[in-house]
GROMACS .gro file of N, CA, C and O in nm:
model
  540
    1UNK      N    1  -2.688   1.171   0.395
    1UNK     CA    2  -2.579   1.082   0.329
    1UNK      C    3  -2.470   1.087   0.415
    1UNK      O    4  -2.372   0.973   0.432
    2UNK      N    5  -2.408   1.224   0.436
    2UNK     CA    6  -2.304   1.247   0.556
    2UNK      C    7  -2.299   1.162   0.634
    2UNK      O    8  -2.156   1.079   0.663
    3UNK      N    9  -2.378   1.165   0.713
    3UNK     CA   10  -2.433   1.094   0.848
    3UNK      C   11  -2.416   0.960   0.810
    3UNK      O   12  -2.352   0.810   0.898
    4UNK      N   13  -2.496   0.885   0.731
    4UNK     CA   14  -2.500   0.778   0.674
    4UNK      C   15  -2.319   0.706   0.641
    4UNK      O   16  -2.303   0.604   0.688
    5UNK      N   17  -2.231   0.790   0.570
    5UNK     CA   18  -2.108   0.767   0.556
    5UNK      C   19  -2.015   0.715   0.680
    5UNK      O   20  -1.963   0.658   0.685
    6UNK      N   21  -2.054   0.771   0.775
    6UNK     CA   22  -1.991   0.833   0.927
    6UNK      C   23  -2.020   0.681   0.996
    6UNK      O   24  -1.926   0.615   1.020
    7UNK      N   25  -2.170   0.617   0.977
    7UNK     CA   26  -2.231   0.550   0.989
    7UNK      C   27  -2.115   0.413   0.948
    7UNK      O   28  -2.071   0.312   1.070
    8UNK      N   29  -2.169   0.407   0.856
    8UNK     CA   30  -2.109   0.289   0.737
    8UNK      C   31  -1.920   0.272   0.792
    8UNK      O   32  -1.895   0.187   0.805
    9UNK      N   33  -1.874   0.411   0.788
    9UNK     CA   34  -1.733   0.379   0.832
    9UNK      C   35  -1.665   0.334   0.925
    9UNK      O   36  -1.609   0.286   0.966
   10UNK      N   37  -1.774   0.370   1.059
   10UNK     CA   38  -1.755   0.359   1.164
   10UNK      C   39  -1.775   0.154   1.212
   10UNK      O   40  -1.764   0.122   1.249
   11UNK      N   41  -1.905   0.121   1.123
   11UNK     CA   42  -1.922  -0.017   1.072
   11UNK      C   43  -1.802  -0.108   1.056
   11UNK      O   44  -1.785  -0.187   1.092
   12UNK      N   45  -1.695  -0.033   0.966
   12UNK     CA   46  -1.643  -0.105   0.904
   12UNK      C   47  -1.502  -0.108   0.979
   12UNK      O   48  -1.427  -0.206   0.990
   13UNK      N   49  -1.524   0.020   1.049
   13UNK     CA   50  -1.354   0.036   1.182
   13UNK      C   51  -1.381  -0.123   1.273
   13UNK      O   52  -1.289  -0.171   1.251
   14UNK      N   53  -1.515  -0.106   1.342
   14UNK     CA   54  -1.552  -0.227   1.421
   14UNK      C   55  -1.522  -0.361   1.360
   14UNK      O   56  -1.409  -0.470   1.429
   15UNK      N   57  -1.571  -0.403   1.243
   15UNK     CA   58  -1.580  -0.516   1.171
   15UNK      C   59  -1.383  -0.522   1.137
   15UNK      O   60  -1.343  -0.653   1.165
   16UNK      N   61  -1.305  -0.452   1.136
   16UNK     CA   62  -1.169  -0.450   1.051
   16UNK      C   63  -1.090  -0.465   1.212
   16UNK      O   64  -1.034  -0.594   1.201
   17UNK      N   65  -1.144  -0.379   1.322
   17UNK     CA   66  -1.073  -0.434   1.453
   17UNK      C   67  -1.089  -0.571   1.465
   17UNK      O   68  -1.036  -0.634   1.564
   18UNK      N   69  -1.241  -0.644   1.507
   18UNK     CA   70  -1.242  -0.792   1.501
   18UNK      C   71  -1.176  -0.857   1.410
   18UNK      O   72  -1.087  -0.911   1.479
   19UNK      N   73  -1.173  -0.842   1.332
   19UNK     CA   74  -1.047  -0.926   1.198
   19UNK      C   75  -0.906  -0.884   1.276
   19UNK      O   76  -0.858  -0.996   1.255
   20UNK      N   77  -0.890  -0.777   1.275
   20UNK     CA   78  -0.684  -0.727   1.349
   20UNK      C   79  -0.671  -0.851   1.496
   20UNK      O   80  -0.608  -0.888   1.493
   21UNK      N   81  -0.784  -0.851   1.563
   21UNK     CA   82  -0.778  -0.931   1.735
   21UNK      C   83  -0.819  -1.022   1.672
   21UNK      O   84  -0.705  -1.128   1.720
   22UNK      N   85  -0.857  -1.120   1.576
   22UNK     CA   86  -0.840  -1.240   1.557
   22UNK      C   87  -0.719  -1.245   1.481
   22UNK      O   88  -0.690  -1.412   1.473
   23UNK      N   89  -0.650  -1.211   1.406
   23UNK     CA   90  -0.534  -1.210   1.355
   23UNK      C   91  -0.444  -1.229   1.453
   23UNK      O   92  -0.352  -1.303   1.459
   24UNK      N   93  -0.447  -1.119   1.542
   24UNK     CA   94  -0.325  -1.121   1.636
   24UNK      C   95  -0.327  -1.232   1.744
   24UNK      O   96  -0.227  -1.304   1.768
   25UNK      N   97  -0.428  -1.285   1.799
   25UNK     CA   98  -0.431  -1.367   1.860
   25UNK      C   99  -0.427  -1.530   1.802
   25UNK      O  100  -0.394  -1.621   1.885
   26UNK      N  101  -0.424  -1.521   1.708
   26UNK     CA  102  -0.410  -1.654   1.586
   26UNK      C  103  -0.274  -1.638   1.579
   26UNK      O  104  -0.210  -1.757   1.502
   27UNK      N  105  -0.161  -1.548   1.581
   27UNK     CA  106   0.004  -1.564   1.563
   27UNK      C  107   0.040  -1.445   1.543
   27UNK      O  108   0.140  -1.433   1.480
   28UNK      N  109  -0.066  -1.343   1.443
   28UNK     CA  110   0.002  -1.235   1.353
   28UNK      C  111   0.140  -1.242   1.309
   28UNK      O  112   0.087  -1.349   1.261
   29UNK      N  113   0.230  -1.171   1.312
   29UNK     CA  114   0.306  -1.197   1.201
   29UNK      C  115   0.396  -1.260   1.223
   29UNK      O  116   0.441  -1.366   1.201
   30UNK      N  117   0.421  -1.364   1.353
   30UNK     CA  118   0.465  -1.515   1.395
   30UNK      C  119   0.368  -1.602   1.342
   30UNK      O  120   0.472  -1.658   1.309
   31UNK      N  121   0.277  -1.587   1.304
   31UNK     CA  122   0.216  -1.749   1.289
   31UNK      C  123   0.184  -1.668   1.087
   31UNK      O  124   0.085  -1.748   1.057
   32UNK      N  125   0.237  -1.577   0.987
   32UNK     CA  126   0.247  -1.625   0.890
   32UNK      C  127   0.349  -1.707   0.850
   32UNK      O  128   0.461  -1.723   0.881
   33UNK      N  129   0.282  -1.823   0.754
   33UNK     CA  130   0.346  -1.937   0.712
   33UNK      C  131   0.446  -1.891   0.555
   33UNK      O  132   0.568  -1.851   0.594
   34UNK      N  133   0.394  -1.938   0.447
   34UNK     CA  134   0.455  -1.910   0.341
   34UNK      C  135   0.473  -1.769   0.279
   34UNK      O  136   0.410  -1.675   0.297
   35UNK      N  137   0.548  -1.758   0.180
   35UNK     CA  138   0.610  -1.615   0.114
   35UNK      C  139   0.424  -1.562   0.068
   35UNK      O  140   0.451  -1.457   0.027
   36UNK      N  141   0.404  -1.672   0.010
   36UNK     CA  142   0.257  -1.620  -0.127
   36UNK      C  143   0.174  -1.590  -0.035
   36UNK      O  144   0.112  -1.459  -0.108
   37UNK      N  145   0.143  -1.623   0.115
   37UNK     CA  146   0.001  -1.548   0.175
   37UNK      C  147   0.054  -1.489   0.278
   37UNK      O  148  -0.045  -1.470   0.328
   38UNK      N  149   0.200  -1.467   0.271
   38UNK     CA  150   0.171  -1.343   0.395
   38UNK      C  151   0.183  -1.185   0.349
   38UNK      O  152   0.130  -1.176   0.229
   39UNK      N  153   0.111  -1.167   0.446
   39UNK     CA  154   0.040  -1.028   0.441
   39UNK      C  155   0.219  -0.936   0.451
   39UNK      O  156   0.237  -0.930   0.557
   40UNK      N  157   0.165  -0.805   0.395
   40UNK     CA  158   0.307  -0.726   0.405
   40UNK      C  159   0.274  -0.616   0.482
   40UNK      O  160   0.167  -0.608   0.532
   41UNK      N  161   0.361  -0.604   0.554
   41UNK     CA  162   0.368  -0.572   0.682
   41UNK      C  163   0.336  -0.430   0.658
   41UNK      O  164   0.255  -0.348   0.737
   42UNK      N  165   0.335  -0.351   0.553
   42UNK     CA  166   0.328  -0.205   0.567
   42UNK      C  167   0.162  -0.209   0.525
   42UNK      O  168   0.127  -0.073   0.561
   43UNK      N  169   0.157  -0.274   0.453
   43UNK     CA  170  -0.013  -0.309   0.454
   43UNK      C  171  -0.073  -0.282   0.526
   43UNK      O  172  -0.190  -0.291   0.595
   44UNK      N  173  -0.060  -0.370   0.624
   44UNK     CA  174  -0.079  -0.399   0.774
   44UNK      C  175  -0.100  -0.325   0.864
   44UNK      O  176  -0.199  -0.241   0.951
   45UNK      N  177   0.052  -0.251   0.860
   45UNK     CA  178   0.019  -0.110   0.930
   45UNK      C  179  -0.095  -0.012   0.843
   45UNK      O  180  -0.167   0.066   0.931
   46UNK      N  181  -0.036   0.008   0.729
   46UNK     CA  182  -0.088   0.125   0.676
   46UNK      C  183  -0.289   0.155   0.614
   46UNK      O  184  -0.305   0.259   0.643
   47UNK      N  185  -0.300   0.020   0.653
   47UNK     CA  186  -0.437  -0.018   0.602
   47UNK      C  187  -0.542   0.063   0.709
   47UNK      O  188  -0.629   0.138   0.692
   48UNK      N  189  -0.542   0.014   0.862
   48UNK     CA  190  -0.584   0.085   0.965
   48UNK      C  191  -0.512   0.223   0.969
   48UNK      O  192  -0.662   0.317   1.055
   49UNK      N  193  -0.394   0.243   1.001
   49UNK     CA  194  -0.377   0.395   1.023
   49UNK      C  195  -0.442   0.494   0.916
   49UNK      O  196  -0.485   0.573   0.952
   50UNK      N  197  -0.423   0.454   0.767
   50UNK     CA  198  -0.499   0.515   0.665
   50UNK      C  199  -0.660   0.564   0.708
   50UNK      O  200  -0.718   0.642   0.680
   51UNK      N  201  -0.720   0.460   0.733
   51UNK     CA  202  -0.855   0.419   0.739
   51UNK      C  203  -0.884   0.540   0.863
   51UNK      O  204  -0.963   0.594   0.844
   52UNK      N  205  -0.820   0.517   0.987
   52UNK     CA  206  -0.834   0.640   1.120
   52UNK      C  207  -0.804   0.768   1.036
   52UNK      O  208  -0.924   0.853   1.100
   53UNK      N  209  -0.697   0.825   0.964
   53UNK     CA  210  -0.692   0.929   0.928
   53UNK      C  211  -0.797   0.986   0.863
   53UNK      O  212  -0.855   1.065   0.865
   54UNK      N  213  -0.848   0.916   0.752
   54UNK     CA  214  -0.951   0.897   0.681
   54UNK      C  215  -1.058   0.994   0.752
   54UNK      O  216  -1.116   1.083   0.719
   55UNK      N  217  -1.094   0.907   0.836
   55UNK     CA  218  -1.226   0.886   0.933
   55UNK      C  219  -1.199   1.024   0.997
   55UNK      O  220  -1.298   1.142   1.031
   56UNK      N  221  -1.074   1.092   1.069
   56UNK     CA  222  -1.058   1.213   1.101
   56UNK      C  223  -1.088   1.305   1.039
   56UNK      O  224  -1.145   1.452   1.060
   57UNK      N  225  -1.040   1.295   0.908
   57UNK     CA  226  -1.083   1.404   0.789
   57UNK      C  227  -1.202   1.453   0.768
   57UNK      O  228  -1.292   1.504   0.762
   58UNK      N  229  -1.297   1.276   0.766
   58UNK     CA  230  -1.449   1.283   0.724
   58UNK      C  231  -1.498   1.340   0.875
   58UNK      O  232  -1.586   1.447   0.819
   59UNK      N  233  -1.451   1.368   0.971
   59UNK     CA  234  -1.489   1.439   1.103
   59UNK      C  235  -1.462   1.560   1.068
   59UNK      O  236  -1.581   1.659   1.078
   60UNK      N  237  -1.363   1.623   0.980
   60UNK     CA  238  -1.339   1.766   0.989
   60UNK      C  239  -1.416   1.823   0.909
   60UNK      O  240  -1.458   1.942   0.917
   61UNK      N  241  -1.480   1.762   0.802
   61UNK     CA  242  -1.573   1.767   0.716
   61UNK      C  243  -1.697   1.788   0.784
   61UNK      O  244  -1.782   1.880   0.727
   62UNK      N  245  -1.726   1.692   0.857
   62UNK     CA  246  -1.858   1.724   0.904
   62UNK      C  247  -1.889   1.840   0.964
   62UNK      O  248  -1.988   1.887   1.006
   63UNK      N  249  -1.758   1.860   1.053
   63UNK     CA  250  -1.812   1.957   1.129
   63UNK      C  251  -1.729   2.117   1.078
   63UNK      O  252  -1.822   2.195   1.082
   64UNK      N  253  -1.704   2.108   0.988
   64UNK     CA  254  -1.686   2.245   0.905
   64UNK      C  255  -1.761   2.280   0.763
   64UNK      O  256  -1.817   2.389   0.679
   65UNK      N  257  -1.793   2.107   0.696
   65UNK     CA  258  -1.856   2.191   0.553
   65UNK      C  259  -1.798   2.206   0.459
   65UNK      O  260  -1.864   2.244   0.364
   66UNK      N  261  -1.645   2.201   0.481
   66UNK     CA  262  -1.562   2.235   0.368
   66UNK      C  263  -1.540   2.129   0.260
   66UNK      O  264  -1.475   2.031   0.295
   67UNK      N  265  -1.554   2.150   0.133
   67UNK     CA  266  -1.582   2.003   0.044
   67UNK      C  267  -1.394   1.966   0.034
   67UNK      O  268  -1.403   1.853  -0.008
   68UNK      N  269  -1.296   2.058   0.067
   68UNK     CA  270  -1.170   1.997   0.069
   68UNK      C  271  -1.148   1.894   0.168
   68UNK      O  272  -1.101   1.737   0.131
   69UNK      N  273  -1.220   1.881   0.343
   69UNK     CA  274  -1.227   1.770   0.415
   69UNK      C  275  -1.270   1.680   0.320
   69UNK      O  276  -1.243   1.540   0.308
   70UNK      N  277  -1.371   1.658   0.258
   70UNK     CA  278  -1.413   1.572   0.188
   70UNK      C  279  -1.359   1.491   0.094
   70UNK      O  280  -1.348   1.353   0.067
   71UNK      N  281  -1.310   1.545  -0.003
   71UNK     CA  282  -1.211   1.486  -0.101
   71UNK      C  283  -1.116   1.450  -0.017
   71UNK      O  284  -1.020   1.349  -0.072
   72UNK      N  285  -1.078   1.521   0.052
   72UNK     CA  286  -0.920   1.434   0.141
   72UNK      C  287  -0.979   1.295   0.194
   72UNK      O  288  -0.880   1.242   0.215
   73UNK      N  289  -1.103   1.304   0.261
   73UNK     CA  290  -1.126   1.150   0.340
   73UNK      C  291  -1.154   1.073   0.227
   73UNK      O  292  -1.065   0.968   0.221
   74UNK      N  293  -1.200   1.098   0.075
   74UNK     CA  294  -1.211   1.017  -0.026
   74UNK      C  295  -1.085   1.001  -0.084
   74UNK      O  296  -1.077   0.878  -0.089
   75UNK      N  297  -0.992   1.048  -0.074
   75UNK     CA  298  -0.837   1.035  -0.115
   75UNK      C  299  -0.831   0.976  -0.009
   75UNK      O  300  -0.720   0.874  -0.065
   76UNK      N  301  -0.804   0.966   0.089
   76UNK     CA  302  -0.760   0.842   0.220
   76UNK      C  303  -0.832   0.718   0.171
   76UNK      O  304  -0.793   0.610   0.206
   77UNK      N  305  -0.968   0.688   0.160
   77UNK     CA  306  -1.012   0.578   0.121
   77UNK      C  307  -0.957   0.519   0.004
   77UNK      O  308  -0.984   0.370   0.005
   78UNK      N  309  -0.964   0.605  -0.117
   78UNK     CA  310  -0.835   0.533  -0.211
   78UNK      C  311  -0.738   0.443  -0.163
   78UNK      O  312  -0.720   0.340  -0.212
   79UNK      N  313  -0.615   0.503  -0.082
   79UNK     CA  314  -0.585   0.409  -0.033
   79UNK      C  315  -0.597   0.246  -0.001
   79UNK      O  316  -0.509   0.235   0.028
   80UNK      N  317  -0.708   0.348   0.164
   80UNK     CA  318  -0.725   0.223   0.223
   80UNK      C  319  -0.790   0.106   0.155
   80UNK      O  320  -0.796   0.009   0.162
   81UNK      N  321  -0.884   0.150   0.011
   81UNK     CA  322  -0.955   0.058  -0.024
   81UNK      C  323  -0.817  -0.042  -0.141
   81UNK      O  324  -0.853  -0.172  -0.142
   82UNK      N  325  -0.705   0.024  -0.170
   82UNK     CA  326  -0.620  -0.046  -0.256
   82UNK      C  327  -0.571  -0.142  -0.182
   82UNK      O  328  -0.540  -0.287  -0.169
   83UNK      N  329  -0.523  -0.078  -0.021
   83UNK     CA  330  -0.454  -0.152   0.076
   83UNK      C  331  -0.558  -0.281   0.089
   83UNK      O  332  -0.506  -0.383   0.121
   84UNK      N  333  -0.667  -0.258   0.135
   84UNK     CA  334  -0.790  -0.386   0.146
   84UNK      C  335  -0.753  -0.480   0.072
   84UNK      O  336  -0.789  -0.573   0.078
   85UNK      N  337  -0.786  -0.444  -0.093
   85UNK     CA  338  -0.751  -0.528  -0.167
   85UNK      C  339  -0.692  -0.632  -0.221
   85UNK      O  340  -0.657  -0.744  -0.179
   86UNK      N  341  -0.524  -0.537  -0.149
   86UNK     CA  342  -0.419  -0.618  -0.142
   86UNK      C  343  -0.404  -0.741  -0.008
   86UNK      O  344  -0.398  -0.819  -0.007
   87UNK      N  345  -0.476  -0.730   0.095
   87UNK     CA  346  -0.467  -0.829   0.205
   87UNK      C  347  -0.563  -0.923   0.219
   87UNK      O  348  -0.575  -1.032   0.163
   88UNK      N  349  -0.686  -0.863   0.111
   88UNK     CA  350  -0.838  -0.961   0.036
   88UNK      C  351  -0.768  -1.063  -0.026
   88UNK      O  352  -0.785  -1.158  -0.054
   89UNK      N  353  -0.684  -1.025  -0.105
   89UNK     CA  354  -0.640  -1.126  -0.260
   89UNK      C  355  -0.565  -1.229  -0.153
   89UNK      O  356  -0.517  -1.316  -0.182
   90UNK      N  357  -0.453  -1.169  -0.103
   90UNK     CA  358  -0.383  -1.239   0.011
   90UNK      C  359  -0.462  -1.361   0.084
   90UNK      O  360  -0.412  -1.462   0.115
   91UNK      N  361  -0.544  -1.286   0.129
   91UNK     CA  362  -0.644  -1.373   0.191
   91UNK      C  363  -0.715  -1.495   0.096
   91UNK      O  364  -0.734  -1.608   0.140
   92UNK      N  365  -0.772  -1.464  -0.008
   92UNK     CA  366  -0.804  -1.572  -0.097
   92UNK      C  367  -0.751  -1.692  -0.112
   92UNK      O  368  -0.743  -1.833  -0.141
   93UNK      N  369  -0.549  -1.618  -0.168
   93UNK     CA  370  -0.490  -1.737  -0.209
   93UNK      C  371  -0.504  -1.823  -0.100
   93UNK      O  372  -0.463  -1.954  -0.101
   94UNK      N  373  -0.445  -1.772   0.037
   94UNK     CA  374  -0.404  -1.910   0.150
   94UNK      C  375  -0.539  -1.952   0.151
   94UNK      O  376  -0.533  -2.077   0.205
   95UNK      N  377  -0.671  -1.907   0.141
   95UNK     CA  378  -0.743  -2.031   0.184
   95UNK      C  379  -0.808  -2.120   0.085
   95UNK      O  380  -0.820  -2.249   0.148
   96UNK      N  381  -0.745  -2.146  -0.038
   96UNK     CA  382  -0.839  -2.227  -0.132
   96UNK      C  383  -0.702  -2.306  -0.180
   96UNK      O  384  -0.753  -2.394  -0.215
   97UNK      N  385  -0.541  -2.198  -0.139
   97UNK     CA  386  -0.447  -2.346  -0.244
   97UNK      C  387  -0.395  -2.436  -0.144
   97UNK      O  388  -0.432  -2.473  -0.052
   98UNK      N  389  -0.290  -2.474  -0.219
   98UNK     CA  390  -0.227  -2.582  -0.124
   98UNK      C  391  -0.120  -2.520  -0.075
   98UNK      O  392  -0.019  -2.563   0.018
   99UNK      N  393  -0.108  -2.375  -0.028
   99UNK     CA  394   0.005  -2.299   0.056
   99UNK      C  395  -0.039  -2.353   0.186
   99UNK      O  396  -0.162  -2.379   0.250
  100UNK      N  397   0.071  -2.348   0.281
  100UNK     CA  398   0.026  -2.344   0.418
  100UNK      C  399  -0.036  -2.234   0.455
  100UNK      O  400  -0.064  -2.106   0.437
  101UNK      N  401  -0.100  -2.296   0.559
  101UNK     CA  402  -0.235  -2.192   0.610
  101UNK      C  403  -0.143  -2.132   0.745
  101UNK      O  404  -0.057  -2.155   0.793
  102UNK      N  405  -0.231  -1.987   0.769
  102UNK     CA  406  -0.169  -1.894   0.872
  102UNK      C  407  -0.249  -1.803   0.959
  102UNK      O  408  -0.377  -1.845   0.920
  103UNK      N  409  -0.176  -1.691   0.990
  103UNK     CA  410  -0.295  -1.650   1.096
  103UNK      C  411  -0.385  -1.608   1.040
  103UNK      O  412  -0.501  -1.604   1.097
  104UNK      N  413  -0.387  -1.602   0.920
  104UNK     CA  414  -0.488  -1.469   0.827
  104UNK      C  415  -0.623  -1.582   0.838
  104UNK      O  416  -0.739  -1.562   0.784
  105UNK      N  417  -0.584  -1.702   0.820
  105UNK     CA  418  -0.658  -1.813   0.811
  105UNK      C  419  -0.784  -1.822   0.906
  105UNK      O  420  -0.915  -1.899   0.850
  106UNK      N  421  -0.769  -1.789   0.990
  106UNK     CA  422  -0.853  -1.810   1.120
  106UNK      C  423  -0.994  -1.677   1.078
  106UNK      O  424  -1.071  -1.673   1.167
  107UNK      N  425  -0.958  -1.604   0.993
  107UNK     CA  426  -1.059  -1.439   0.967
  107UNK      C  427  -1.181  -1.591   0.938
  107UNK      O  428  -1.216  -1.623   0.822
  108UNK      N  429  -1.318  -1.556   1.005
  108UNK     CA  430  -1.451  -1.569   0.969
  108UNK      C  431  -1.486  -1.533   0.831
  108UNK      O  432  -1.481  -1.420   0.794
  109UNK      N  433  -1.490  -1.583   0.675
  109UNK     CA  434  -1.526  -1.545   0.572
  109UNK      C  435  -1.638  -1.466   0.623
  109UNK      O  436  -1.626  -1.332   0.478
  110UNK      N  437  -1.752  -1.437   0.698
  110UNK     CA  438  -1.845  -1.392   0.710
  110UNK      C  439  -1.829  -1.216   0.757
  110UNK      O  440  -1.849  -1.130   0.728
  111UNK      N  441  -1.724  -1.242   0.852
  111UNK     CA  442  -1.673  -1.100   0.901
  111UNK      C  443  -1.552  -1.045   0.803
  111UNK      O  444  -1.605  -0.915   0.766
  112UNK      N  445  -1.495  -1.073   0.709
  112UNK     CA  446  -1.443  -1.054   0.556
  112UNK      C  447  -1.528  -0.982   0.508
  112UNK      O  448  -1.492  -0.826   0.417
  113UNK      N  449  -1.636  -1.047   0.461
  113UNK     CA  450  -1.743  -1.056   0.366
  113UNK      C  451  -1.816  -0.892   0.441
  113UNK      O  452  -1.825  -0.788   0.349
  114UNK      N  453  -1.861  -0.882   0.541
  114UNK     CA  454  -1.892  -0.725   0.617
  114UNK      C  455  -1.850  -0.653   0.593
  114UNK      O  456  -1.862  -0.535   0.558
  115UNK      N  457  -1.686  -0.655   0.583
  115UNK     CA  458  -1.594  -0.536   0.642
  115UNK      C  459  -1.623  -0.506   0.480
  115UNK      O  460  -1.598  -0.423   0.467
  116UNK      N  461  -1.610  -0.576   0.393
  116UNK     CA  462  -1.594  -0.526   0.272
  116UNK      C  463  -1.700  -0.429   0.236
  116UNK      O  464  -1.684  -0.367   0.130
  117UNK      N  465  -1.788  -0.534   0.212
  117UNK     CA  466  -1.905  -0.451   0.179
  117UNK      C  467  -2.017  -0.319   0.261
  117UNK      O  468  -1.955  -0.278   0.130
  118UNK      N  469  -1.941  -0.310   0.350
  118UNK     CA  470  -1.943  -0.218   0.420
  118UNK      C  471  -1.844  -0.091   0.404
  118UNK      O  472  -1.899   0.029   0.364
  119UNK      N  473  -1.767  -0.120   0.379
  119UNK     CA  474  -1.606  -0.080   0.325
  119UNK      C  475  -1.679  -0.008   0.180
  119UNK      O  476  -1.663   0.089   0.160
  120UNK      N  477  -1.699  -0.070   0.159
  120UNK     CA  478  -1.715  -0.048  -0.041
  120UNK      C  479  -1.842   0.090  -0.020
  120UNK      O  480  -1.872   0.169  -0.075
  121UNK      N  481  -1.958   0.020   0.040
  121UNK     CA  482  -2.046   0.110   0.080
  121UNK      C  483  -2.031   0.279   0.095
  121UNK      O  484  -2.041   0.360   0.106
  122UNK      N  485  -1.896   0.275   0.237
  122UNK     CA  486  -1.872   0.404   0.247
  122UNK      C  487  -1.796   0.445   0.171
  122UNK      O  488  -1.821   0.600   0.139
  123UNK      N  489  -1.759   0.398   0.082
  123UNK     CA  490  -1.641   0.449   0.004
  123UNK      C  491  -1.758   0.545  -0.126
  123UNK      O  492  -1.743   0.644  -0.155
  124UNK      N  493  -1.867   0.474  -0.215
  124UNK     CA  494  -1.957   0.523  -0.263
  124UNK      C  495  -2.008   0.660  -0.196
  124UNK      O  496  -2.053   0.745  -0.203
  125UNK      N  497  -2.043   0.635  -0.066
  125UNK     CA  498  -2.109   0.730   0.013
  125UNK      C  499  -2.026   0.848   0.068
  125UNK      O  500  -2.028   0.987   0.025
  126UNK      N  501  -1.920   0.836   0.054
  126UNK     CA  502  -1.805   0.965   0.047
  126UNK      C  503  -1.801   1.004  -0.085
  126UNK      O  504  -1.830   1.133  -0.076
  127UNK      N  505  -1.798   0.975  -0.172
  127UNK     CA  506  -1.747   0.995  -0.336
  127UNK      C  507  -1.866   1.095  -0.338
  127UNK      O  508  -1.886   1.175  -0.389
  128UNK      N  509  -2.011   1.019  -0.334
  128UNK     CA  510  -2.137   1.114  -0.342
  128UNK      C  511  -2.154   1.251  -0.291
  128UNK      O  512  -2.188   1.349  -0.293
  129UNK      N  513  -2.076   1.226  -0.137
  129UNK     CA  514  -2.113   1.339  -0.062
  129UNK      C  515  -1.979   1.473  -0.143
  129UNK      O  516  -2.047   1.546  -0.120
  130UNK      N  517  -1.890   1.409  -0.127
  130UNK     CA  518  -1.798   1.497  -0.188
  130UNK      C  519  -1.830   1.547  -0.313
  130UNK      O  520  -1.792   1.682  -0.356
  131UNK      N  521  -1.889   1.464  -0.405
  131UNK     CA  522  -1.914   1.528  -0.520
  131UNK      C  523  -1.997   1.658  -0.503
  131UNK      O  524  -2.040   1.718  -0.608
  132UNK      N  525  -2.112   1.635  -0.439
  132UNK     CA  526  -2.254   1.708  -0.361
  132UNK      C  527  -2.166   1.794  -0.351
  132UNK      O  528  -2.263   1.907  -0.329
  133UNK      N  529  -2.081   1.793  -0.299
  133UNK     CA  530  -2.026   1.925  -0.184
  133UNK      C  531  -1.953   2.051  -0.261
  133UNK      O  532  -1.918   2.126  -0.196
  134UNK      N  533  -1.894   1.950  -0.411
  134UNK     CA  534  -1.837   2.040  -0.477
  134UNK      C  535  -1.700   2.085  -0.425
  134UNK      O  536  -1.573   1.995  -0.340
  135UNK      N  537  -1.641   2.164  -0.516
  135UNK     CA  538  -1.485   2.188  -0.467
  135UNK      C  539  -1.376   2.167  -0.561
  135UNK      O  540  -1.281   2.105  -0.577
   0.00000   0.00000   0.00000
């Protein structure tokens, strides 16, 4: 299960990198339109940074087998998931409403769904592994 979580985490990272590249090429921060659909800068920066930090902690767990690292990675995923939910809700508001379109509207819905689904699977796998690891 530990390596399934690693694989899911890496797949989520690839999909997230694709979404970030799409957003940047569509204008990034300069392409953000209205206040309603604008992505908070701290969340835009924090989401991938927390994900990478959590992934590094997960690798530390895989290398050592110490439960504290599994729980640390899970804590990082909690932060990542909350930030991801903020980004997702902002994306949904901009897609269907009367608000101006912005750089985030360039995201293919399938990529957003894939990223979220794999991230949710990662969250569950890491939680189950951490519980099994104890601590």
